[in-house]
Short mmCIF file of the C-alpha atoms (twelve columns), coordinates in Angstrom:
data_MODEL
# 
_entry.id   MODEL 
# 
loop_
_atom_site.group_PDB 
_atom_site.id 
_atom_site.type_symbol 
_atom_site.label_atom_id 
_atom_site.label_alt_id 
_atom_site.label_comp_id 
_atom_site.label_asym_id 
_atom_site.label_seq_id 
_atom_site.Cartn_x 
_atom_site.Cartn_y 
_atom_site.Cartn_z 
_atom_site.pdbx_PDB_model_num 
ATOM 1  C CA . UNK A 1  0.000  0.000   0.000   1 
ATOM 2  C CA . UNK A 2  1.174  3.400   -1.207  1 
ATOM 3  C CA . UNK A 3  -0.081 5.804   1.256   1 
ATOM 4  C CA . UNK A 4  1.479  8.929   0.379   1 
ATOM 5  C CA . UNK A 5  5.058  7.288   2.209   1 
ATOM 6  C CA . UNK A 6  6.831  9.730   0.453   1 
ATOM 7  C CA . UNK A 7  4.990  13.013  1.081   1 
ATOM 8  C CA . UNK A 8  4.746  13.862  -2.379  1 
ATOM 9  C CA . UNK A 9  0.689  13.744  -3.141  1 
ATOM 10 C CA . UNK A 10 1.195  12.144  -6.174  1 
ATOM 11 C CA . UNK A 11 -1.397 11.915  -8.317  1 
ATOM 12 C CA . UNK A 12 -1.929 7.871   -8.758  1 
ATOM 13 C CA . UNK A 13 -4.622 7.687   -11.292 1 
ATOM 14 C CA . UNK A 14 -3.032 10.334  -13.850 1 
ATOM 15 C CA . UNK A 15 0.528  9.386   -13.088 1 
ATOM 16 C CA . UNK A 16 0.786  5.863   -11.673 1 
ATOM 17 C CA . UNK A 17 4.080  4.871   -9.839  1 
ATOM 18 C CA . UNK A 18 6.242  2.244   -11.774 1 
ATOM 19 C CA . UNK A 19 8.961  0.231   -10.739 1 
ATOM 20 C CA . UNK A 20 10.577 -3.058  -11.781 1 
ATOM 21 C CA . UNK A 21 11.502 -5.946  -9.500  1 
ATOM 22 C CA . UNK A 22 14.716 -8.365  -10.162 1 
ATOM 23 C CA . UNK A 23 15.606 -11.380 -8.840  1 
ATOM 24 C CA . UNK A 24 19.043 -11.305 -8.524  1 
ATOM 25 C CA . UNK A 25 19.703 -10.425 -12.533 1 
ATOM 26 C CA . UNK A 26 16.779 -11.525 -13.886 1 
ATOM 27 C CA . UNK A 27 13.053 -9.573  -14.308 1 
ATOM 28 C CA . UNK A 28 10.642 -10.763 -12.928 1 
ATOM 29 C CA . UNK A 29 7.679  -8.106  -12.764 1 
ATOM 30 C CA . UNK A 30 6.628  -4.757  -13.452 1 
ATOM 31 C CA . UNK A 31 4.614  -2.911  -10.868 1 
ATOM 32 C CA . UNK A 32 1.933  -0.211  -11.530 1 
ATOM 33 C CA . UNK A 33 0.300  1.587   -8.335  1 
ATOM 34 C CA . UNK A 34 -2.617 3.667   -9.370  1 
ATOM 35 C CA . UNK A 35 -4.249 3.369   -5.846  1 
ATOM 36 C CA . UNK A 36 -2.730 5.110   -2.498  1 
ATOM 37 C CA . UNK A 37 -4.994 2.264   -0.557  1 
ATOM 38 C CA . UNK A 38 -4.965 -0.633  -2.630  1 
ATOM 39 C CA . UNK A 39 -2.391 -3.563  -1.692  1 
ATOM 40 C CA . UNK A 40 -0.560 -4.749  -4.349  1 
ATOM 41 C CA . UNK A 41 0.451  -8.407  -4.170  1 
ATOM 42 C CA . UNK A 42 2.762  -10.168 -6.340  1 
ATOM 43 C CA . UNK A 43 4.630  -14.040 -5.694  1 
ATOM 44 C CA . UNK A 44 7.382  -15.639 -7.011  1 
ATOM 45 C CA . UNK A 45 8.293  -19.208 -6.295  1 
ATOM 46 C CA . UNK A 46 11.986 -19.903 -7.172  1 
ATOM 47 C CA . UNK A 47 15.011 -22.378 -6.679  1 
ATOM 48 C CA . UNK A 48 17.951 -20.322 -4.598  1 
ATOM 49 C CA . UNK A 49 21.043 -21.389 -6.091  1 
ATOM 50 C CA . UNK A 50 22.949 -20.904 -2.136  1 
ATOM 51 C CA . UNK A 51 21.546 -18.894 1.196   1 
ATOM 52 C CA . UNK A 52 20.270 -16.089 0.214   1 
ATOM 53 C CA . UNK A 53 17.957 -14.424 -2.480  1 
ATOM 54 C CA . UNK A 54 18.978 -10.682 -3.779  1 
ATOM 55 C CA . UNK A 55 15.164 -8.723  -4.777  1 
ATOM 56 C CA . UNK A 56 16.078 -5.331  -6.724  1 
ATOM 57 C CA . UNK A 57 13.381 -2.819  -6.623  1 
ATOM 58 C CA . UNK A 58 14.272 -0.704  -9.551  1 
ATOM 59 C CA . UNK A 59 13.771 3.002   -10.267 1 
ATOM 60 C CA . UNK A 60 12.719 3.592   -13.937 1 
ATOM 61 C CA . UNK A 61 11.867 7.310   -13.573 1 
ATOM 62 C CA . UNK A 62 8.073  6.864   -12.721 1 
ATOM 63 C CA . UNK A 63 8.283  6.941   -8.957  1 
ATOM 64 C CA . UNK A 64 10.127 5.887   -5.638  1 
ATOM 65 C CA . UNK A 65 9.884  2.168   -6.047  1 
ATOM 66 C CA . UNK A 66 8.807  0.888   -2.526  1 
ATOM 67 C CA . UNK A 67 8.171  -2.612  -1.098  1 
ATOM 68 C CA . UNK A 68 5.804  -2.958  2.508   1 
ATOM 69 C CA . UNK A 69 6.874  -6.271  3.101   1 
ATOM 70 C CA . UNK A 70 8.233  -9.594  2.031   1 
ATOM 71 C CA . UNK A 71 7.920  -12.903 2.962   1 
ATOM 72 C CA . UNK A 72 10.231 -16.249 2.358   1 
ATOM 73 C CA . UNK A 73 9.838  -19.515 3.451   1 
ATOM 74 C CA . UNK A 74 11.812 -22.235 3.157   1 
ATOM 75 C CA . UNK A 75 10.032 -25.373 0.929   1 
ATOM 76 C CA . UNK A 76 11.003 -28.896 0.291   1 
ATOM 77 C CA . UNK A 77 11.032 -29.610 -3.517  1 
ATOM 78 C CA . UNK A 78 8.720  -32.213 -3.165  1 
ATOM 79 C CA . UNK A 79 5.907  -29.994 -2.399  1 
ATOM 80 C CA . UNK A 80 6.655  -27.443 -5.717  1 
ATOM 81 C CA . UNK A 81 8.290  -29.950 -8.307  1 
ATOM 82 C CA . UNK A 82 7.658  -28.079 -11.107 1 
ATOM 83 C CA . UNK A 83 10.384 -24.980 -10.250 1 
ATOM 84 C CA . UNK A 84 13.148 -27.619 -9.959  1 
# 
């Protein structure tokens, strides 16, 4: 959720606030906030290659990219085959 964080009343509906989010290298989504109240949900299930996970939030001129939170858990492969 938006909520004006950054103090700068920006108009969401005319001039939504952009960012992309990496993992590690790679895209993996582009985020559009047109909404100061909505909460924007996006998931990823992936393989980590060692211990940790690097998510870029990436500033592409339209906005402060921000992130509320983020969750990881830990799975065994058995339970998500399909991203092995």
């Amino acid at each position: 959720m938006h909520g004006n964080y950054d103090g700068k009343e920006r108009d969401l509906i005319r001039s939504p606030l952009v960012f992309d989010v990496y993992m590690g290298l790679h895209f993996w989504d582009r985020i559009y906030v047109n909404s100061s109240t909505t909460i924007y949900v996006a998931e990823a299930i992936i393989v980590a290659a060692v211990s940790s996970v690097s998510v870029c939030l990436i500033d592409i001129g339209r906005g402060t990219p921000f992130l509320s939170s983020m969750e990881m858990r830990k799975m065994k492969s058995s339970l998500y085959p399909a991203a092995m």
